[in-house]
Amino acid sequence: MPMVLAGVEARKRHIVLHGLDSQDLAFRERALNTIIREASSDPKLRTRVAGHLPELSSEAVLQVYQAMVLAGATEAPELRHAWLGQLDRLEFPHLIAIGHQLPGDGLAERKAVVKAALPHLDTVDSSEDYDRLVSLLDAHRAWSCPPVPVHHYVKWLDRWVTSQDAAIRRAAAFQLGNLPRGHGSIEPVYLHDRLVSLLDDPEPRVREAALLAIAGLVPRHPSIYLPDIENAQQDPAPQIASLASRLLAVWERSTTQPYEASVRPAPPENFFSGSWDDTDTLIAFESAAPASLDVKLDPAMPHLVRIAATRVSRDAEPQWLVDTLRLNDRSAVRDLACVVLANRFSREELSGLIDRLLKDHDPDARGSGAILVGLTGQGLELLQSAEQQETLVTTEYLMRLAQWMQNQRPELDTQLLGMLGRKGIPESTVMLAMLHRGLSHDVLDHLLSFGSPLALETSAHGNPSPLQWVWHDRWHQVLRRYLPAEAPLPPPDADPDEVAEHFKDLLAWHALSRHGSF
């Protein structure tokens, strides 16, 4: 290196290493400006700064971080872990400032923020600072019990229970109902006292949420909570009184005689009416045992009939559903097709279809191929290669989701709930992935709108209720694949009124069993 350039580099290094914590504010500003100008293109400069961070004051670390943000260099590998190593020594306001700028979905960031923030819960003096800590931990999906100690989580919940905002009180009921699943050391008397106070709330939606939360505690403490449900039958709001009666009925039925799905005789071989659009044909296929009928593929079959035929035909082949797997606007139907294929055929039998789908020009076909990989594990390496070449955001996400279904891509653990209902992401497919990973209660929480009356109607946002496509696109068959046998799902030939009743029973069953079977 020429002597002139070496001198420039030495001077820059001197400015950075000695100016970042200087009491001479002009000298410090020069050092920060050097970072802003050059850090994005100078890895040696970033490395020097990373090594110098432990020597800087808490305030200086914050200033360096903000300079790196302006330089666009905070995610550089040599800096990412350097920031995290400094968090637990930062003063409170500096921790809050940096913590909120760190990625909220990173596992390493989450661990570092939790380690640094939890000790401050015991030392902050004002409710405003306490709320800032809660906000920081929540931004990193860590405001839950655990990792938050029980006494702090209870302190926070008590503020929610007594809030002037009905929406916050309703959320408090939901959180109270979830506590036993997250932490077993919460005293039953604490839960009971708070939930009973919410059961007397003037706002009906708060009382309804409290009633559903209480239902989840009945299997553990029936003598404590069943009387509360019995009393709720006298609630002035008809939907709450009706829900209480339904909870008691489902509890009684489930504890005295286990639920049994309706059993129908297999259809005769000559049941076909002559029209594949006949609903009776679809019902007959859905009622039959797998691989039990002599049914041939007919190009005139509607997609749902084709899926059901693939399941029951003795001569079915994976290729029967290729066109269904390319459907553009009916993700629930594609999901059902994938589940039927994964259950009907072996991994080896699906290998060729998966390879063909992942290489298809159609993005919906590639997405379906990814979900088949997620369900079966077949073609995982091919999927990972396809993801690297994928250009469409939605299809790339489905490929990542499929890897998560196979216990890879752990960064998605904290992202999935936020994906439900997001525009451009197939809601049904996210729920299928969650079911496959054993998160059925989270799926039912979302699908049944925990704390809200059930109806097959349009949602408040003007979108179709999920229950519409769950039934009309037969996605309840996917639920049947993953939920316990005692879950009161509608039979194939239920009419719309019966479907609504079954889903109301499913809500009651879900509320009662959310912490385990009963």
PDB file of N, CA and C in Angstrom, residues 270-349:
ATOM      1  N   ASN A 270     -73.051 -49.108  -7.474  1.00  0.00           N
ATOM      2  CA  ASN A 270     -73.791 -48.434  -8.541  1.00  0.00           C
ATOM      3  C   ASN A 270     -74.467 -47.162  -8.061  1.00  0.00           C
ATOM      4  N   PHE A 271     -73.831 -46.476  -7.099  1.00  0.00           N
ATOM      5  CA  PHE A 271     -74.466 -45.291  -6.512  1.00  0.00           C
ATOM      6  C   PHE A 271     -74.473 -44.095  -7.446  1.00  0.00           C
ATOM      7  N   PHE A 272     -73.591 -44.070  -8.461  1.00  0.00           N
ATOM      8  CA  PHE A 272     -73.411 -42.872  -9.293  1.00  0.00           C
ATOM      9  C   PHE A 272     -74.722 -42.499  -9.976  1.00  0.00           C
ATOM     10  N   SER A 273     -75.115 -41.218  -9.840  1.00  0.00           N
ATOM     11  CA  SER A 273     -76.399 -40.754 -10.346  1.00  0.00           C
ATOM     12  C   SER A 273     -76.351 -40.338 -11.809  1.00  0.00           C
ATOM     13  N   GLY A 274     -75.146 -40.237 -12.384  1.00  0.00           N
ATOM     14  CA  GLY A 274     -75.023 -39.798 -13.764  1.00  0.00           C
ATOM     15  C   GLY A 274     -74.476 -38.393 -13.892  1.00  0.00           C
ATOM     16  N   SER A 275     -74.368 -37.654 -12.778  1.00  0.00           N
ATOM     17  CA  SER A 275     -73.837 -36.295 -12.801  1.00  0.00           C
ATOM     18  C   SER A 275     -72.823 -36.135 -11.677  1.00  0.00           C
ATOM     19  N   TRP A 276     -71.609 -35.732 -12.061  1.00  0.00           N
ATOM     20  CA  TRP A 276     -70.591 -35.518 -11.032  1.00  0.00           C
ATOM     21  C   TRP A 276     -70.890 -34.287 -10.186  1.00  0.00           C
ATOM     22  N   ASP A 277     -71.763 -33.431 -10.652  1.00  0.00           N
ATOM     23  CA  ASP A 277     -72.133 -32.245  -9.871  1.00  0.00           C
ATOM     24  C   ASP A 277     -73.157 -32.565  -8.788  1.00  0.00           C
ATOM     25  N   ASP A 278     -73.627 -33.773  -8.754  1.00  0.00           N
ATOM     26  CA  ASP A 278     -74.598 -34.176  -7.741  1.00  0.00           C
ATOM     27  C   ASP A 278     -73.915 -34.226  -6.375  1.00  0.00           C
ATOM     28  N   THR A 279     -74.440 -33.476  -5.401  1.00  0.00           N
ATOM     29  CA  THR A 279     -73.835 -33.437  -4.064  1.00  0.00           C
ATOM     30  C   THR A 279     -73.802 -34.821  -3.435  1.00  0.00           C
ATOM     31  N   ASP A 280     -74.804 -35.647  -3.740  1.00  0.00           N
ATOM     32  CA  ASP A 280     -74.848 -36.992  -3.152  1.00  0.00           C
ATOM     33  C   ASP A 280     -73.628 -37.821  -3.544  1.00  0.00           C
ATOM     34  N   THR A 281     -73.106 -37.581  -4.753  1.00  0.00           N
ATOM     35  CA  THR A 281     -71.917 -38.317  -5.186  1.00  0.00           C
ATOM     36  C   THR A 281     -70.713 -37.949  -4.323  1.00  0.00           C
ATOM     37  N   LEU A 282     -70.523 -36.655  -4.079  1.00  0.00           N
ATOM     38  CA  LEU A 282     -69.418 -36.208  -3.234  1.00  0.00           C
ATOM     39  C   LEU A 282     -69.554 -36.774  -1.826  1.00  0.00           C
ATOM     40  N   ILE A 283     -70.765 -36.731  -1.285  1.00  0.00           N
ATOM     41  CA  ILE A 283     -70.998 -37.247   0.068  1.00  0.00           C
ATOM     42  C   ILE A 283     -70.717 -38.751   0.123  1.00  0.00           C
ATOM     43  N   ALA A 284     -71.127 -39.470  -0.919  1.00  0.00           N
ATOM     44  CA  ALA A 284     -70.879 -40.913  -0.944  1.00  0.00           C
ATOM     45  C   ALA A 284     -69.387 -41.210  -0.946  1.00  0.00           C
ATOM     46  N   PHE A 285     -68.614 -40.458  -1.750  1.00  0.00           N
ATOM     47  CA  PHE A 285     -67.166 -40.656  -1.768  1.00  0.00           C
ATOM     48  C   PHE A 285     -66.558 -40.345  -0.405  1.00  0.00           C
ATOM     49  N   GLU A 286     -66.970 -39.237   0.204  1.00  0.00           N
ATOM     50  CA  GLU A 286     -66.394 -38.840   1.489  1.00  0.00           C
ATOM     51  C   GLU A 286     -66.762 -39.810   2.600  1.00  0.00           C
ATOM     52  N   SER A 287     -67.871 -40.522   2.463  1.00  0.00           N
ATOM     53  CA  SER A 287     -68.306 -41.465   3.493  1.00  0.00           C
ATOM     54  C   SER A 287     -67.662 -42.829   3.339  1.00  0.00           C
ATOM     55  N   ALA A 288     -67.074 -43.098   2.185  1.00  0.00           N
ATOM     56  CA  ALA A 288     -66.492 -44.412   1.924  1.00  0.00           C
ATOM     57  C   ALA A 288     -65.094 -44.529   2.504  1.00  0.00           C
ATOM     58  N   ALA A 289     -64.657 -45.766   2.733  1.00  0.00           N
ATOM     59  CA  ALA A 289     -63.308 -46.012   3.235  1.00  0.00           C
ATOM     60  C   ALA A 289     -62.286 -45.782   2.128  1.00  0.00           C
ATOM     61  N   PRO A 290     -61.046 -45.439   2.479  1.00  0.00           N
ATOM     62  CA  PRO A 290     -60.012 -45.239   1.452  1.00  0.00           C
ATOM     63  C   PRO A 290     -59.806 -46.494   0.605  1.00  0.00           C
ATOM     64  N   ALA A 291     -59.576 -46.283  -0.697  1.00  0.00           N
ATOM     65  CA  ALA A 291     -59.265 -47.366  -1.639  1.00  0.00           C
ATOM     66  C   ALA A 291     -60.294 -48.492  -1.584  1.00  0.00           C
ATOM     67  N   SER A 292     -61.566 -48.135  -1.520  1.00  0.00           N
ATOM     68  CA  SER A 292     -62.611 -49.152  -1.356  1.00  0.00           C
ATOM     69  C   SER A 292     -63.564 -49.258  -2.538  1.00  0.00           C
ATOM     70  N   LEU A 293     -63.452 -48.368  -3.546  1.00  0.00           N
ATOM     71  CA  LEU A 293     -64.404 -48.363  -4.649  1.00  0.00           C
ATOM     72  C   LEU A 293     -63.682 -48.469  -5.994  1.00  0.00           C
ATOM     73  N   ASP A 294     -64.385 -49.020  -6.965  1.00  0.00           N
ATOM     74  CA  ASP A 294     -63.873 -49.076  -8.332  1.00  0.00           C
ATOM     75  C   ASP A 294     -64.321 -47.817  -9.069  1.00  0.00           C
ATOM     76  N   VAL A 295     -63.535 -46.766  -8.943  1.00  0.00           N
ATOM     77  CA  VAL A 295     -63.852 -45.478  -9.560  1.00  0.00           C
ATOM     78  C   VAL A 295     -62.719 -45.115 -10.513  1.00  0.00           C
ATOM     79  N   LYS A 296     -63.084 -44.691 -11.716  1.00  0.00           N
ATOM     80  CA  LYS A 296     -62.109 -44.262 -12.708  1.00  0.00           C
ATOM     81  C   LYS A 296     -62.110 -42.738 -12.804  1.00  0.00           C
ATOM     82  N   LEU A 297     -60.976 -42.174 -13.139  1.00  0.00           N
ATOM     83  CA  LEU A 297     -60.894 -40.723 -13.320  1.00  0.00           C
ATOM     84  C   LEU A 297     -61.716 -40.303 -14.525  1.00  0.00           C
ATOM     85  N   ASP A 298     -62.541 -39.277 -14.340  1.00  0.00           N
ATOM     86  CA  ASP A 298     -63.346 -38.696 -15.403  1.00  0.00           C
ATOM     87  C   ASP A 298     -62.965 -37.221 -15.513  1.00  0.00           C
ATOM     88  N   PRO A 299     -62.510 -36.755 -16.691  1.00  0.00           N
ATOM     89  CA  PRO A 299     -62.133 -35.338 -16.825  1.00  0.00           C
ATOM     90  C   PRO A 299     -63.259 -34.380 -16.442  1.00  0.00           C
ATOM     91  N   ALA A 300     -64.500 -34.851 -16.452  1.00  0.00           N
ATOM     92  CA  ALA A 300     -65.628 -33.980 -16.111  1.00  0.00           C
ATOM     93  C   ALA A 300     -65.806 -33.798 -14.609  1.00  0.00           C
ATOM     94  N   MET A 301     -65.051 -34.525 -13.828  1.00  0.00           N
ATOM     95  CA  MET A 301     -65.205 -34.419 -12.368  1.00  0.00           C
ATOM     96  C   MET A 301     -64.825 -33.028 -11.876  1.00  0.00           C
ATOM     97  N   PRO A 302     -65.669 -32.373 -11.063  1.00  0.00           N
ATOM     98  CA  PRO A 302     -65.242 -31.142 -10.383  1.00  0.00           C
ATOM     99  C   PRO A 302     -64.078 -31.462  -9.446  1.00  0.00           C
ATOM    100  N   HIS A 303     -63.350 -30.439  -9.054  1.00  0.00           N
ATOM    101  CA  HIS A 303     -62.125 -30.662  -8.274  1.00  0.00           C
ATOM    102  C   HIS A 303     -62.389 -31.382  -6.960  1.00  0.00           C
ATOM    103  N   LEU A 304     -63.433 -30.996  -6.238  1.00  0.00           N
ATOM    104  CA  LEU A 304     -63.692 -31.644  -4.955  1.00  0.00           C
ATOM    105  C   LEU A 304     -64.061 -33.110  -5.140  1.00  0.00           C
ATOM    106  N   VAL A 305     -64.833 -33.429  -6.171  1.00  0.00           N
ATOM    107  CA  VAL A 305     -65.168 -34.826  -6.455  1.00  0.00           C
ATOM    108  C   VAL A 305     -63.917 -35.590  -6.860  1.00  0.00           C
ATOM    109  N   ARG A 306     -63.049 -34.958  -7.639  1.00  0.00           N
ATOM    110  CA  ARG A 306     -61.810 -35.604  -8.067  1.00  0.00           C
ATOM    111  C   ARG A 306     -60.930 -35.937  -6.854  1.00  0.00           C
ATOM    112  N   ILE A 307     -60.859 -35.015  -5.898  1.00  0.00           N
ATOM    113  CA  ILE A 307     -60.071 -35.276  -4.684  1.00  0.00           C
ATOM    114  C   ILE A 307     -60.659 -36.460  -3.928  1.00  0.00           C
ATOM    115  N   ALA A 308     -61.987 -36.436  -3.740  1.00  0.00           N
ATOM    116  CA  ALA A 308     -62.633 -37.524  -3.003  1.00  0.00           C
ATOM    117  C   ALA A 308     -62.481 -38.845  -3.743  1.00  0.00           C
ATOM    118  N   ALA A 309     -62.565 -38.817  -5.085  1.00  0.00           N
ATOM    119  CA  ALA A 309     -62.397 -40.035  -5.872  1.00  0.00           C
ATOM    120  C   ALA A 309     -60.990 -40.592  -5.735  1.00  0.00           C
ATOM    121  N   THR A 310     -59.999 -39.722  -5.706  1.00  0.00           N
ATOM    122  CA  THR A 310     -58.615 -40.165  -5.535  1.00  0.00           C
ATOM    123  C   THR A 310     -58.452 -40.893  -4.202  1.00  0.00           C
ATOM    124  N   ARG A 311     -59.139 -40.413  -3.209  1.00  0.00           N
ATOM    125  CA  ARG A 311     -59.048 -41.038  -1.886  1.00  0.00           C
ATOM    126  C   ARG A 311     -59.681 -42.430  -1.866  1.00  0.00           C
ATOM    127  N   VAL A 312     -60.821 -42.627  -2.555  1.00  0.00           N
ATOM    128  CA  VAL A 312     -61.572 -43.886  -2.398  1.00  0.00           C
ATOM    129  C   VAL A 312     -61.320 -44.880  -3.521  1.00  0.00           C
ATOM    130  N   SER A 313     -60.738 -44.450  -4.638  1.00  0.00           N
ATOM    131  CA  SER A 313     -60.572 -45.355  -5.762  1.00  0.00           C
ATOM    132  C   SER A 313     -59.450 -46.363  -5.523  1.00  0.00           C
ATOM    133  N   ARG A 314     -59.707 -47.589  -5.908  1.00  0.00           N
ATOM    134  CA  ARG A 314     -58.673 -48.622  -5.815  1.00  0.00           C
ATOM    135  C   ARG A 314     -57.583 -48.420  -6.864  1.00  0.00           C
ATOM    136  N   ASP A 315     -57.932 -47.696  -7.924  1.00  0.00           N
ATOM    137  CA  ASP A 315     -57.000 -47.535  -9.047  1.00  0.00           C
ATOM    138  C   ASP A 315     -56.401 -46.132  -9.130  1.00  0.00           C
ATOM    139  N   ALA A 316     -56.537 -45.344  -8.064  1.00  0.00           N
ATOM    140  CA  ALA A 316     -56.106 -43.942  -8.114  1.00  0.00           C
ATOM    141  C   ALA A 316     -54.601 -43.826  -8.343  1.00  0.00           C
ATOM    142  N   GLU A 317     -54.210 -42.743  -9.006  1.00  0.00           N
ATOM    143  CA  GLU A 317     -52.809 -42.421  -9.220  1.00  0.00           C
ATOM    144  C   GLU A 317     -52.572 -40.963  -8.795  1.00  0.00           C
ATOM    145  N   PRO A 318     -51.367 -40.632  -8.333  1.00  0.00           N
ATOM    146  CA  PRO A 318     -51.094 -39.251  -7.911  1.00  0.00           C
ATOM    147  C   PRO A 318     -51.392 -38.222  -8.999  1.00  0.00           C
ATOM    148  N   GLN A 319     -51.185 -38.596 -10.272  1.00  0.00           N
ATOM    149  CA  GLN A 319     -51.372 -37.644 -11.371  1.00  0.00           C
ATOM    150  C   GLN A 319     -52.821 -37.201 -11.535  1.00  0.00           C
ATOM    151  N   TRP A 320     -53.758 -37.903 -10.913  1.00  0.00           N
ATOM    152  CA  TRP A 320     -55.159 -37.520 -11.022  1.00  0.00           C
ATOM    153  C   TRP A 320     -55.392 -36.080 -10.544  1.00  0.00           C
ATOM    154  N   LEU A 321     -54.573 -35.603  -9.633  1.00  0.00           N
ATOM    155  CA  LEU A 321     -54.837 -34.302  -9.001  1.00  0.00           C
ATOM    156  C   LEU A 321     -53.911 -33.190  -9.476  1.00  0.00           C
ATOM    157  N   VAL A 322     -53.200 -33.408 -10.566  1.00  0.00           N
ATOM    158  CA  VAL A 322     -52.268 -32.379 -11.039  1.00  0.00           C
ATOM    159  C   VAL A 322     -52.993 -31.076 -11.326  1.00  0.00           C
ATOM    160  N   ASP A 323     -54.117 -31.118 -12.034  1.00  0.00           N
ATOM    161  CA  ASP A 323     -54.850 -29.891 -12.357  1.00  0.00           C
ATOM    162  C   ASP A 323     -55.374 -29.212 -11.093  1.00  0.00           C
ATOM    163  N   THR A 324     -55.795 -29.997 -10.124  1.00  0.00           N
ATOM    164  CA  THR A 324     -56.288 -29.428  -8.859  1.00  0.00           C
ATOM    165  C   THR A 324     -55.172 -28.704  -8.121  1.00  0.00           C
ATOM    166  N   LEU A 325     -53.978 -29.241  -8.176  1.00  0.00           N
ATOM    167  CA  LEU A 325     -52.840 -28.634  -7.490  1.00  0.00           C
ATOM    168  C   LEU A 325     -52.396 -27.325  -8.148  1.00  0.00           C
ATOM    169  N   ARG A 326     -52.932 -27.027  -9.323  1.00  0.00           N
ATOM    170  CA  ARG A 326     -52.604 -25.769 -10.002  1.00  0.00           C
ATOM    171  C   ARG A 326     -53.670 -24.696  -9.786  1.00  0.00           C
ATOM    172  N   LEU A 327     -54.701 -24.994  -8.998  1.00  0.00           N
ATOM    173  CA  LEU A 327     -55.765 -24.015  -8.791  1.00  0.00           C
ATOM    174  C   LEU A 327     -55.196 -22.711  -8.241  1.00  0.00           C
ATOM    175  N   ASN A 328     -55.638 -21.603  -8.805  1.00  0.00           N
ATOM    176  CA  ASN A 328     -55.054 -20.315  -8.447  1.00  0.00           C
ATOM    177  C   ASN A 328     -55.725 -19.654  -7.252  1.00  0.00           C
ATOM    178  N   ASP A 329     -57.038 -19.756  -7.140  1.00  0.00           N
ATOM    179  CA  ASP A 329     -57.756 -18.946  -6.149  1.00  0.00           C
ATOM    180  C   ASP A 329     -58.460 -19.766  -5.077  1.00  0.00           C
ATOM    181  N   ARG A 330     -58.088 -21.022  -4.928  1.00  0.00           N
ATOM    182  CA  ARG A 330     -58.745 -21.873  -3.927  1.00  0.00           C
ATOM    183  C   ARG A 330     -57.689 -22.674  -3.170  1.00  0.00           C
ATOM    184  N   SER A 331     -56.983 -21.972  -2.299  1.00  0.00           N
ATOM    185  CA  SER A 331     -55.896 -22.631  -1.568  1.00  0.00           C
ATOM    186  C   SER A 331     -56.415 -23.755  -0.687  1.00  0.00           C
ATOM    187  N   ALA A 332     -57.643 -23.616  -0.152  1.00  0.00           N
ATOM    188  CA  ALA A 332     -58.186 -24.660   0.723  1.00  0.00           C
ATOM    189  C   ALA A 332     -58.369 -25.964  -0.040  1.00  0.00           C
ATOM    190  N   VAL A 333     -58.767 -25.871  -1.311  1.00  0.00           N
ATOM    191  CA  VAL A 333     -58.929 -27.074  -2.132  1.00  0.00           C
ATOM    192  C   VAL A 333     -57.565 -27.687  -2.424  1.00  0.00           C
ATOM    193  N   ARG A 334     -56.569 -26.856  -2.730  1.00  0.00           N
ATOM    194  CA  ARG A 334     -55.214 -27.375  -2.951  1.00  0.00           C
ATOM    195  C   ARG A 334     -54.697 -28.070  -1.691  1.00  0.00           C
ATOM    196  N   ASP A 335     -54.941 -27.462  -0.527  1.00  0.00           N
ATOM    197  CA  ASP A 335     -54.517 -28.084   0.739  1.00  0.00           C
ATOM    198  C   ASP A 335     -55.110 -29.480   0.879  1.00  0.00           C
ATOM    199  N   LEU A 336     -56.426 -29.567   0.656  1.00  0.00           N
ATOM    200  CA  LEU A 336     -57.102 -30.855   0.803  1.00  0.00           C
ATOM    201  C   LEU A 336     -56.518 -31.878  -0.164  1.00  0.00           C
ATOM    202  N   ALA A 337     -56.245 -31.458  -1.397  1.00  0.00           N
ATOM    203  CA  ALA A 337     -55.646 -32.372  -2.368  1.00  0.00           C
ATOM    204  C   ALA A 337     -54.288 -32.877  -1.869  1.00  0.00           C
ATOM    205  N   CYS A 338     -53.484 -31.986  -1.306  1.00  0.00           N
ATOM    206  CA  CYS A 338     -52.165 -32.385  -0.789  1.00  0.00           C
ATOM    207  C   CYS A 338     -52.296 -33.384   0.355  1.00  0.00           C
ATOM    208  N   VAL A 339     -53.239 -33.134   1.259  1.00  0.00           N
ATOM    209  CA  VAL A 339     -53.422 -34.029   2.400  1.00  0.00           C
ATOM    210  C   VAL A 339     -53.888 -35.406   1.929  1.00  0.00           C
ATOM    211  N   VAL A 340     -54.828 -35.442   0.968  1.00  0.00           N
ATOM    212  CA  VAL A 340     -55.297 -36.722   0.444  1.00  0.00           C
ATOM    213  C   VAL A 340     -54.155 -37.482  -0.220  1.00  0.00           C
ATOM    214  N   LEU A 341     -53.353 -36.791  -1.024  1.00  0.00           N
ATOM    215  CA  LEU A 341     -52.212 -37.457  -1.670  1.00  0.00           C
ATOM    216  C   LEU A 341     -51.225 -38.001  -0.641  1.00  0.00           C
ATOM    217  N   ALA A 342     -50.925 -37.204   0.383  1.00  0.00           N
ATOM    218  CA  ALA A 342     -49.946 -37.629   1.390  1.00  0.00           C
ATOM    219  C   ALA A 342     -50.438 -38.832   2.184  1.00  0.00           C
ATOM    220  N   ASN A 343     -51.760 -38.935   2.360  1.00  0.00           N
ATOM    221  CA  ASN A 343     -52.319 -40.059   3.113  1.00  0.00           C
ATOM    222  C   ASN A 343     -52.566 -41.286   2.226  1.00  0.00           C
ATOM    223  N   ARG A 344     -52.809 -41.042   0.945  1.00  0.00           N
ATOM    224  CA  ARG A 344     -53.208 -42.145   0.049  1.00  0.00           C
ATOM    225  C   ARG A 344     -52.009 -42.870  -0.546  1.00  0.00           C
ATOM    226  N   PHE A 345     -50.889 -42.157  -0.736  1.00  0.00           N
ATOM    227  CA  PHE A 345     -49.754 -42.737  -1.454  1.00  0.00           C
ATOM    228  C   PHE A 345     -48.483 -42.690  -0.605  1.00  0.00           C
ATOM    229  N   SER A 346     -47.556 -43.556  -0.934  1.00  0.00           N
ATOM    230  CA  SER A 346     -46.269 -43.581  -0.231  1.00  0.00           C
ATOM    231  C   SER A 346     -45.370 -42.463  -0.726  1.00  0.00           C
ATOM    232  N   ARG A 347     -44.317 -42.214   0.022  1.00  0.00           N
ATOM    233  CA  ARG A 347     -43.341 -41.195  -0.390  1.00  0.00           C
ATOM    234  C   ARG A 347     -42.766 -41.526  -1.762  1.00  0.00           C
ATOM    235  N   GLU A 348     -42.480 -42.804  -1.986  1.00  0.00           N
ATOM    236  CA  GLU A 348     -41.895 -43.204  -3.261  1.00  0.00           C
ATOM    237  C   GLU A 348     -42.880 -42.976  -4.408  1.00  0.00           C
ATOM    238  N   GLU A 349     -44.170 -43.253  -4.156  1.00  0.00           N
ATOM    239  CA  GLU A 349     -45.175 -43.044  -5.201  1.00  0.00           C
ATOM    240  C   GLU A 349     -45.360 -41.565  -5.531  1.00  0.00           C
TER     241      GLU A 349
END
